[in-house]
């Protein structure tokens, strides 16, 4: 999506997509955004790129005109396409602040131009290159901060595997901390630093992502999906689903069925 807009303040409601915003032209006026953990200043002296995880409301306050290219990709499909099951979590460092990469912006503009000509194969190829580049930027930023690359610590890989294998069950913070061989306090701090969200928020996202797949199965019942994804009951499921997506499970499913 190519967007030109004047100064504004708004909230983009959460979607299942991973969102990338490439701001090409900027005004020298205050601008910032909030992914739920506090406001992040946006550079006003140069083009930049902003990334946001799926199932996250995004608040913006931009005082001057701007021009953006917005890319959206279903997170689970993208993760499979570039063979990175924990893609959303690995990208956490680039959610924390904007980054600058002129080549990334050039690729995005080329993808936009080809999309208008309906060259789907080329667009898919460039999109994968873009998101692979973004992943490399996240890994490099994490290495700069911690002095080691993500694969060096397998504890959090085991935690994510444990979460995905037990989404239909109750999970206590102590259980997850035990998998990582850390105290609950240190686990919570380390998990947030690595993945950009708390363990509780992460588990809720995983439950909702699985629920989305189940909701689209023929004959599925909302109460059954709630139980299969570890929610206390249908009301609890609806509350969490609405908070993360901005709509109810029933309305979300109805909007995606023929």
PDB file of C-alpha atoms in Angstrom:
ATOM      1  CA  UNK A   1       0.000   0.000   0.000  1.00  0.00           C
ATOM      2  CA  UNK A   2       1.323   3.442  -0.988  1.00  0.00           C
ATOM      3  CA  UNK A   3       0.105   6.193   1.367  1.00  0.00           C
ATOM      4  CA  UNK A   4       0.533   9.966   1.338  1.00  0.00           C
ATOM      5  CA  UNK A   5      -0.954  11.753   4.313  1.00  0.00           C
ATOM      6  CA  UNK A   6      -0.937  14.916   6.367  1.00  0.00           C
ATOM      7  CA  UNK A   7      -0.206  15.081  10.066  1.00  0.00           C
ATOM      8  CA  UNK A   8      -2.503  12.882  12.120  1.00  0.00           C
ATOM      9  CA  UNK A   9      -3.025  10.785  15.216  1.00  0.00           C
ATOM     10  CA  UNK A  10      -4.711   7.409  14.934  1.00  0.00           C
ATOM     11  CA  UNK A  11      -4.769   3.781  16.049  1.00  0.00           C
ATOM     12  CA  UNK A  12      -4.323   0.957  13.536  1.00  0.00           C
ATOM     13  CA  UNK A  13      -6.203  -2.018  14.963  1.00  0.00           C
ATOM     14  CA  UNK A  14      -4.412  -5.334  15.221  1.00  0.00           C
ATOM     15  CA  UNK A  15      -4.428  -7.855  12.381  1.00  0.00           C
ATOM     16  CA  UNK A  16      -2.841 -11.317  11.934  1.00  0.00           C
ATOM     17  CA  UNK A  17      -0.270  -9.718   9.607  1.00  0.00           C
ATOM     18  CA  UNK A  18       3.292  -8.662  10.191  1.00  0.00           C
ATOM     19  CA  UNK A  19       3.427  -4.983   9.201  1.00  0.00           C
ATOM     20  CA  UNK A  20       6.340  -3.040   7.749  1.00  0.00           C
ATOM     21  CA  UNK A  21       6.155   0.710   7.171  1.00  0.00           C
ATOM     22  CA  UNK A  22       8.810   2.391   4.997  1.00  0.00           C
ATOM     23  CA  UNK A  23       8.576   6.146   5.474  1.00  0.00           C
ATOM     24  CA  UNK A  24      10.060   7.702   2.321  1.00  0.00           C
ATOM     25  CA  UNK A  25       9.462  11.386   2.875  1.00  0.00           C
ATOM     26  CA  UNK A  26       9.416  13.013   6.270  1.00  0.00           C
ATOM     27  CA  UNK A  27       8.614  16.414   7.676  1.00  0.00           C
ATOM     28  CA  UNK A  28      10.807  17.971  10.318  1.00  0.00           C
ATOM     29  CA  UNK A  29       8.106  17.789  12.969  1.00  0.00           C
ATOM     30  CA  UNK A  30       7.507  15.469  15.953  1.00  0.00           C
ATOM     31  CA  UNK A  31       6.436  11.921  15.136  1.00  0.00           C
ATOM     32  CA  UNK A  32       6.166   8.744  17.221  1.00  0.00           C
ATOM     33  CA  UNK A  33       4.371   5.425  17.552  1.00  0.00           C
ATOM     34  CA  UNK A  34       3.398   3.021  20.334  1.00  0.00           C
ATOM     35  CA  UNK A  35       3.133  -0.787  20.138  1.00  0.00           C
ATOM     36  CA  UNK A  36       1.810  -1.058  23.692  1.00  0.00           C
ATOM     37  CA  UNK A  37       5.014  -0.661  25.691  1.00  0.00           C
ATOM     38  CA  UNK A  38       5.537   3.093  25.418  1.00  0.00           C
ATOM     39  CA  UNK A  39       6.048   5.745  22.761  1.00  0.00           C
ATOM     40  CA  UNK A  40       8.939   5.404  20.294  1.00  0.00           C
ATOM     41  CA  UNK A  41      10.270   8.498  18.535  1.00  0.00           C
ATOM     42  CA  UNK A  42      10.422   8.413  14.738  1.00  0.00           C
ATOM     43  CA  UNK A  43      13.394  10.094  12.982  1.00  0.00           C
ATOM     44  CA  UNK A  44      12.304  13.259  11.194  1.00  0.00           C
ATOM     45  CA  UNK A  45      15.552  13.948   9.332  1.00  0.00           C
ATOM     46  CA  UNK A  46      15.802  10.849   7.114  1.00  0.00           C
ATOM     47  CA  UNK A  47      13.728   7.992   5.630  1.00  0.00           C
ATOM     48  CA  UNK A  48      13.385   4.920   7.832  1.00  0.00           C
ATOM     49  CA  UNK A  49      11.555   1.636   8.342  1.00  0.00           C
ATOM     50  CA  UNK A  50       9.240   0.623  11.190  1.00  0.00           C
ATOM     51  CA  UNK A  51       8.144  -2.957  11.946  1.00  0.00           C
ATOM     52  CA  UNK A  52       5.182  -4.121  14.047  1.00  0.00           C
ATOM     53  CA  UNK A  53       4.268  -7.678  15.116  1.00  0.00           C
ATOM     54  CA  UNK A  54       0.906  -9.266  14.322  1.00  0.00           C
ATOM     55  CA  UNK A  55      -2.031  -8.979  16.737  1.00  0.00           C
ATOM     56  CA  UNK A  56      -0.806  -5.600  17.982  1.00  0.00           C
ATOM     57  CA  UNK A  57      -2.608  -2.233  18.020  1.00  0.00           C
ATOM     58  CA  UNK A  58      -0.371   0.584  16.748  1.00  0.00           C
ATOM     59  CA  UNK A  59      -0.867   4.180  17.916  1.00  0.00           C
ATOM     60  CA  UNK A  60       0.587   6.979  15.784  1.00  0.00           C
ATOM     61  CA  UNK A  61       1.125  10.674  16.372  1.00  0.00           C
ATOM     62  CA  UNK A  62       2.632  12.381  13.311  1.00  0.00           C
ATOM     63  CA  UNK A  63       2.511  16.174  13.172  1.00  0.00           C
ATOM     64  CA  UNK A  64       3.617  16.719   9.579  1.00  0.00           C
ATOM     65  CA  UNK A  65       2.984  15.250   6.096  1.00  0.00           C
ATOM     66  CA  UNK A  66       4.602  11.949   5.157  1.00  0.00           C
ATOM     67  CA  UNK A  67       4.756   9.335   2.400  1.00  0.00           C
ATOM     68  CA  UNK A  68       4.843   5.626   3.232  1.00  0.00           C
ATOM     69  CA  UNK A  69       4.989   2.206   1.661  1.00  0.00           C
ATOM     70  CA  UNK A  70       3.143  -0.291   3.888  1.00  0.00           C
ATOM     71  CA  UNK A  71       3.772  -4.028   3.511  1.00  0.00           C
ATOM     72  CA  UNK A  72       1.569  -6.616   5.206  1.00  0.00           C
ATOM     73  CA  UNK A  73       2.183 -10.369   5.225  1.00  0.00           C
ATOM     74  CA  UNK A  74       0.431 -13.222   7.086  1.00  0.00           C
ATOM     75  CA  UNK A  75       3.004 -14.069   9.738  1.00  0.00           C
ATOM     76  CA  UNK A  76       2.534 -17.851   9.696  1.00  0.00           C
ATOM     77  CA  UNK A  77       2.874 -18.091   5.901  1.00  0.00           C
ATOM     78  CA  UNK A  78       5.912 -15.854   5.872  1.00  0.00           C
ATOM     79  CA  UNK A  79       7.566 -17.874   8.645  1.00  0.00           C
ATOM     80  CA  UNK A  80       7.060 -21.053   6.625  1.00  0.00           C
ATOM     81  CA  UNK A  81       8.281 -19.430   3.402  1.00  0.00           C
ATOM     82  CA  UNK A  82      11.627 -18.379   4.864  1.00  0.00           C
ATOM     83  CA  UNK A  83      11.921 -21.441   7.118  1.00  0.00           C
ATOM     84  CA  UNK A  84      11.856 -19.533  10.407  1.00  0.00           C
ATOM     85  CA  UNK A  85       9.048 -20.848  12.672  1.00  0.00           C
ATOM     86  CA  UNK A  86       9.826 -18.242  15.368  1.00  0.00           C
ATOM     87  CA  UNK A  87      10.023 -15.386  12.842  1.00  0.00           C
ATOM     88  CA  UNK A  88       7.747 -12.987  14.748  1.00  0.00           C
ATOM     89  CA  UNK A  89       9.771 -13.452  17.925  1.00  0.00           C
ATOM     90  CA  UNK A  90      13.155 -13.208  16.180  1.00  0.00           C
ATOM     91  CA  UNK A  91      12.115  -9.848  14.747  1.00  0.00           C
ATOM     92  CA  UNK A  92      11.574  -8.393  18.244  1.00  0.00           C
ATOM     93  CA  UNK A  93      14.684  -6.120  18.127  1.00  0.00           C
ATOM     94  CA  UNK A  94      13.381  -4.235  15.091  1.00  0.00           C
ATOM     95  CA  UNK A  95      10.056  -3.542  16.814  1.00  0.00           C
ATOM     96  CA  UNK A  96      11.931  -1.518  19.436  1.00  0.00           C
ATOM     97  CA  UNK A  97      12.960   1.402  17.226  1.00  0.00           C
ATOM     98  CA  UNK A  98      13.018   2.414  13.548  1.00  0.00           C
ATOM     99  CA  UNK A  99      16.001   1.463  11.393  1.00  0.00           C
ATOM    100  CA  UNK A 100      17.534   2.810   8.209  1.00  0.00           C
ATOM    101  CA  UNK A 101      18.495   0.678   5.213  1.00  0.00           C
ATOM    102  CA  UNK A 102      18.459   2.415   1.786  1.00  0.00           C
ATOM    103  CA  UNK A 103      18.482  -0.933  -0.057  1.00  0.00           C
ATOM    104  CA  UNK A 104      15.414  -2.073   1.884  1.00  0.00           C
ATOM    105  CA  UNK A 105      13.558   1.043   0.744  1.00  0.00           C
ATOM    106  CA  UNK A 106      14.610   0.550  -2.885  1.00  0.00           C
ATOM    107  CA  UNK A 107      13.401  -3.054  -2.842  1.00  0.00           C
ATOM    108  CA  UNK A 108      10.075  -1.994  -1.340  1.00  0.00           C
ATOM    109  CA  UNK A 109       9.543   0.617  -4.041  1.00  0.00           C
ATOM    110  CA  UNK A 110      10.389  -1.910  -6.736  1.00  0.00           C
ATOM    111  CA  UNK A 111       7.919  -4.388  -5.238  1.00  0.00           C
ATOM    112  CA  UNK A 112       5.256  -1.677  -5.258  1.00  0.00           C
ATOM    113  CA  UNK A 113       5.920  -0.813  -8.906  1.00  0.00           C
ATOM    114  CA  UNK A 114       5.775  -4.468  -9.971  1.00  0.00           C
ATOM    115  CA  UNK A 115       2.603  -5.066  -7.934  1.00  0.00           C
ATOM    116  CA  UNK A 116       0.862  -2.399  -9.990  1.00  0.00           C
ATOM    117  CA  UNK A 117       1.841  -4.394 -13.091  1.00  0.00           C
ATOM    118  CA  UNK A 118       0.559  -7.605 -11.470  1.00  0.00           C
ATOM    119  CA  UNK A 119       3.864  -9.474 -11.702  1.00  0.00           C
ATOM    120  CA  UNK A 120       2.999 -11.730  -8.754  1.00  0.00           C
ATOM    121  CA  UNK A 121       6.020 -14.017  -8.983  1.00  0.00           C
ATOM    122  CA  UNK A 122       8.464 -11.128  -8.891  1.00  0.00           C
ATOM    123  CA  UNK A 123       6.614  -9.448  -6.030  1.00  0.00           C
ATOM    124  CA  UNK A 124       6.698 -12.674  -3.994  1.00  0.00           C
ATOM    125  CA  UNK A 125      10.432 -12.980  -4.612  1.00  0.00           C
ATOM    126  CA  UNK A 126      11.145  -9.380  -3.577  1.00  0.00           C
ATOM    127  CA  UNK A 127       8.879  -9.702  -0.534  1.00  0.00           C
ATOM    128  CA  UNK A 128      10.838 -12.722   0.681  1.00  0.00           C
ATOM    129  CA  UNK A 129      14.077 -10.807   0.139  1.00  0.00           C
ATOM    130  CA  UNK A 130      12.689  -7.868   2.111  1.00  0.00           C
ATOM    131  CA  UNK A 131      11.635  -9.942   5.087  1.00  0.00           C
ATOM    132  CA  UNK A 132      14.847 -11.959   5.041  1.00  0.00           C
ATOM    133  CA  UNK A 133      16.748  -8.658   5.136  1.00  0.00           C
ATOM    134  CA  UNK A 134      14.591  -7.518   8.034  1.00  0.00           C
ATOM    135  CA  UNK A 135      15.354 -10.752   9.876  1.00  0.00           C
ATOM    136  CA  UNK A 136      19.084 -10.242   9.350  1.00  0.00           C
ATOM    137  CA  UNK A 137      18.770  -6.695  10.712  1.00  0.00           C
ATOM    138  CA  UNK A 138      17.001  -8.014  13.817  1.00  0.00           C
ATOM    139  CA  UNK A 139      19.635 -10.688  14.414  1.00  0.00           C
ATOM    140  CA  UNK A 140      22.431  -8.143  13.976  1.00  0.00           C
ATOM    141  CA  UNK A 141      20.771  -5.708  16.386  1.00  0.00           C
ATOM    142  CA  UNK A 142      20.336  -8.479  18.952  1.00  0.00           C
ATOM    143  CA  UNK A 143      23.992  -9.518  18.561  1.00  0.00           C
ATOM    144  CA  UNK A 144      25.141  -5.937  19.037  1.00  0.00           C
ATOM    145  CA  UNK A 145      23.132  -5.718  22.236  1.00  0.00           C
ATOM    146  CA  UNK A 146      23.854  -9.113  23.767  1.00  0.00           C
ATOM    147  CA  UNK A 147      27.150 -10.099  22.160  1.00  0.00           C
ATOM    148  CA  UNK A 148      25.715 -13.359  20.839  1.00  0.00           C
ATOM    149  CA  UNK A 149      23.371 -14.541  18.139  1.00  0.00           C
ATOM    150  CA  UNK A 150      19.945 -16.104  18.895  1.00  0.00           C
ATOM    151  CA  UNK A 151      20.884 -19.736  18.147  1.00  0.00           C
ATOM    152  CA  UNK A 152      23.554 -19.598  20.883  1.00  0.00           C
ATOM    153  CA  UNK A 153      20.847 -19.822  23.559  1.00  0.00           C
ATOM    154  CA  UNK A 154      18.485 -22.747  23.007  1.00  0.00           C
ATOM    155  CA  UNK A 155      16.544 -22.184  26.213  1.00  0.00           C
ATOM    156  CA  UNK A 156      14.016 -19.891  24.570  1.00  0.00           C
ATOM    157  CA  UNK A 157      13.684 -22.190  21.576  1.00  0.00           C
ATOM    158  CA  UNK A 158      12.691 -24.930  24.015  1.00  0.00           C
ATOM    159  CA  UNK A 159      10.237 -22.573  25.718  1.00  0.00           C
ATOM    160  CA  UNK A 160       8.496 -21.743  22.427  1.00  0.00           C
ATOM    161  CA  UNK A 161       8.346 -25.431  21.508  1.00  0.00           C
ATOM    162  CA  UNK A 162       6.854 -26.162  24.937  1.00  0.00           C
ATOM    163  CA  UNK A 163       4.251 -23.401  24.528  1.00  0.00           C
ATOM    164  CA  UNK A 164       3.187 -24.622  21.084  1.00  0.00           C
ATOM    165  CA  UNK A 165       2.912 -28.204  22.340  1.00  0.00           C
ATOM    166  CA  UNK A 166       0.742 -27.238  25.333  1.00  0.00           C
ATOM    167  CA  UNK A 167      -1.552 -24.517  24.001  1.00  0.00           C
ATOM    168  CA  UNK A 168      -4.604 -26.583  24.935  1.00  0.00           C
ATOM    169  CA  UNK A 169      -3.487 -26.764  28.561  1.00  0.00           C
ATOM    170  CA  UNK A 170      -3.069 -24.398  31.487  1.00  0.00           C
ATOM    171  CA  UNK A 171       0.435 -22.948  31.587  1.00  0.00           C
ATOM    172  CA  UNK A 172       1.906 -21.266  34.638  1.00  0.00           C
ATOM    173  CA  UNK A 173       4.788 -18.822  34.505  1.00  0.00           C
ATOM    174  CA  UNK A 174       6.741 -21.176  36.746  1.00  0.00           C
ATOM    175  CA  UNK A 175       6.339 -23.948  34.152  1.00  0.00           C
ATOM    176  CA  UNK A 176       7.824 -21.807  31.384  1.00  0.00           C
ATOM    177  CA  UNK A 177      10.608 -20.542  33.632  1.00  0.00           C
ATOM    178  CA  UNK A 178      11.411 -24.154  34.538  1.00  0.00           C
ATOM    179  CA  UNK A 179      11.796 -25.080  30.875  1.00  0.00           C
ATOM    180  CA  UNK A 180      14.294 -22.228  30.527  1.00  0.00           C
ATOM    181  CA  UNK A 181      16.026 -23.182  33.803  1.00  0.00           C
ATOM    182  CA  UNK A 182      15.521 -19.669  35.190  1.00  0.00           C
ATOM    183  CA  UNK A 183      13.635 -18.156  38.089  1.00  0.00           C
ATOM    184  CA  UNK A 184      10.232 -16.670  37.106  1.00  0.00           C
ATOM    185  CA  UNK A 185      11.576 -13.158  37.723  1.00  0.00           C
ATOM    186  CA  UNK A 186      14.688 -13.544  35.562  1.00  0.00           C
ATOM    187  CA  UNK A 187      12.797 -15.534  32.946  1.00  0.00           C
ATOM    188  CA  UNK A 188      10.185 -12.785  32.527  1.00  0.00           C
ATOM    189  CA  UNK A 189      12.845 -10.098  32.099  1.00  0.00           C
ATOM    190  CA  UNK A 190      14.919 -12.185  29.684  1.00  0.00           C
ATOM    191  CA  UNK A 191      11.898 -13.267  27.670  1.00  0.00           C
ATOM    192  CA  UNK A 192      10.644  -9.709  27.217  1.00  0.00           C
ATOM    193  CA  UNK A 193      14.128  -8.501  26.248  1.00  0.00           C
ATOM    194  CA  UNK A 194      14.425 -11.250  23.638  1.00  0.00           C
ATOM    195  CA  UNK A 195      10.891 -11.355  22.213  1.00  0.00           C
ATOM    196  CA  UNK A 196       9.564  -7.860  22.854  1.00  0.00           C
ATOM    197  CA  UNK A 197       6.502  -8.990  24.837  1.00  0.00           C
ATOM    198  CA  UNK A 198       5.795 -10.621  28.188  1.00  0.00           C
ATOM    199  CA  UNK A 199       5.409 -14.426  28.375  1.00  0.00           C
ATOM    200  CA  UNK A 200       1.687 -14.009  29.095  1.00  0.00           C
ATOM    201  CA  UNK A 201       1.145 -11.803  26.027  1.00  0.00           C
ATOM    202  CA  UNK A 202       3.173 -14.185  23.895  1.00  0.00           C
ATOM    203  CA  UNK A 203       1.093 -17.207  24.964  1.00  0.00           C
ATOM    204  CA  UNK A 204      -2.134 -15.319  24.291  1.00  0.00           C
ATOM    205  CA  UNK A 205      -0.953 -14.461  20.783  1.00  0.00           C
ATOM    206  CA  UNK A 206      -0.030 -18.070  20.096  1.00  0.00           C
ATOM    207  CA  UNK A 207      -3.444 -19.238  21.330  1.00  0.00           C
ATOM    208  CA  UNK A 208      -5.252 -16.712  19.131  1.00  0.00           C
ATOM    209  CA  UNK A 209      -3.117 -17.588  16.086  1.00  0.00           C
ATOM    210  CA  UNK A 210      -3.975 -21.269  16.507  1.00  0.00           C
ATOM    211  CA  UNK A 211      -7.621 -20.385  17.074  1.00  0.00           C
ATOM    212  CA  UNK A 212      -7.732 -18.511  13.760  1.00  0.00           C
ATOM    213  CA  UNK A 213      -6.758 -21.658  11.913  1.00  0.00           C
ATOM    214  CA  UNK A 214      -9.316 -23.761  13.769  1.00  0.00           C
ATOM    215  CA  UNK A 215     -12.124 -21.239  13.270  1.00  0.00           C
ATOM    216  CA  UNK A 216     -11.846 -21.610   9.499  1.00  0.00           C
ATOM    217  CA  UNK A 217     -12.310 -25.374   9.592  1.00  0.00           C
ATOM    218  CA  UNK A 218     -15.738 -26.506   8.382  1.00  0.00           C
ATOM    219  CA  UNK A 219     -18.066 -27.350  11.263  1.00  0.00           C
ATOM    220  CA  UNK A 220     -15.897 -25.823  13.962  1.00  0.00           C
ATOM    221  CA  UNK A 221     -17.693 -24.401  16.996  1.00  0.00           C
ATOM    222  CA  UNK A 222     -16.407 -21.380  18.847  1.00  0.00           C
ATOM    223  CA  UNK A 223     -16.728 -23.062  22.245  1.00  0.00           C
ATOM    224  CA  UNK A 224     -14.769 -26.055  20.966  1.00  0.00           C
ATOM    225  CA  UNK A 225     -12.043 -23.822  19.509  1.00  0.00           C
ATOM    226  CA  UNK A 226     -11.794 -21.990  22.838  1.00  0.00           C
ATOM    227  CA  UNK A 227     -11.273 -25.268  24.678  1.00  0.00           C
ATOM    228  CA  UNK A 228      -8.767 -26.573  22.110  1.00  0.00           C
ATOM    229  CA  UNK A 229      -6.657 -23.427  22.468  1.00  0.00           C
ATOM    230  CA  UNK A 230      -6.508 -23.402  26.259  1.00  0.00           C
ATOM    231  CA  UNK A 231      -8.993 -20.653  27.079  1.00  0.00           C
ATOM    232  CA  UNK A 232     -11.032 -20.988  30.259  1.00  0.00           C
ATOM    233  CA  UNK A 233     -14.323 -20.744  28.350  1.00  0.00           C
ATOM    234  CA  UNK A 234     -15.900 -19.104  25.313  1.00  0.00           C
ATOM    235  CA  UNK A 235     -16.298 -15.766  27.100  1.00  0.00           C
ATOM    236  CA  UNK A 236     -12.613 -15.676  28.002  1.00  0.00           C
ATOM    237  CA  UNK A 237     -11.691 -16.607  24.432  1.00  0.00           C
ATOM    238  CA  UNK A 238     -13.884 -13.832  23.034  1.00  0.00           C
ATOM    239  CA  UNK A 239     -12.405 -11.250  25.401  1.00  0.00           C
ATOM    240  CA  UNK A 240      -8.798 -12.076  24.496  1.00  0.00           C
ATOM    241  CA  UNK A 241      -9.564 -12.440  20.784  1.00  0.00           C
ATOM    242  CA  UNK A 242     -11.304  -9.062  20.672  1.00  0.00           C
ATOM    243  CA  UNK A 243      -8.473  -7.369  22.553  1.00  0.00           C
ATOM    244  CA  UNK A 244      -5.852  -8.683  20.108  1.00  0.00           C
ATOM    245  CA  UNK A 245      -7.784  -8.399  16.839  1.00  0.00           C
ATOM    246  CA  UNK A 246     -10.425  -5.744  17.460  1.00  0.00           C
ATOM    247  CA  UNK A 247     -13.313  -8.096  16.655  1.00  0.00           C
ATOM    248  CA  UNK A 248     -15.029 -11.236  17.970  1.00  0.00           C
ATOM    249  CA  UNK A 249     -14.184 -14.783  16.828  1.00  0.00           C
ATOM    250  CA  UNK A 250     -17.573 -15.119  15.131  1.00  0.00           C
ATOM    251  CA  UNK A 251     -17.268 -11.835  13.238  1.00  0.00           C
ATOM    252  CA  UNK A 252     -13.675 -12.586  12.255  1.00  0.00           C
ATOM    253  CA  UNK A 253     -14.681 -15.970  10.821  1.00  0.00           C
ATOM    254  CA  UNK A 254     -17.746 -14.603   9.024  1.00  0.00           C
ATOM    255  CA  UNK A 255     -15.609 -11.965   7.276  1.00  0.00           C
ATOM    256  CA  UNK A 256     -13.314 -14.671   5.859  1.00  0.00           C
ATOM    257  CA  UNK A 257     -15.831 -17.239   4.683  1.00  0.00           C
ATOM    258  CA  UNK A 258     -17.195 -17.167   1.140  1.00  0.00           C
TER     259      UNK A 258
END
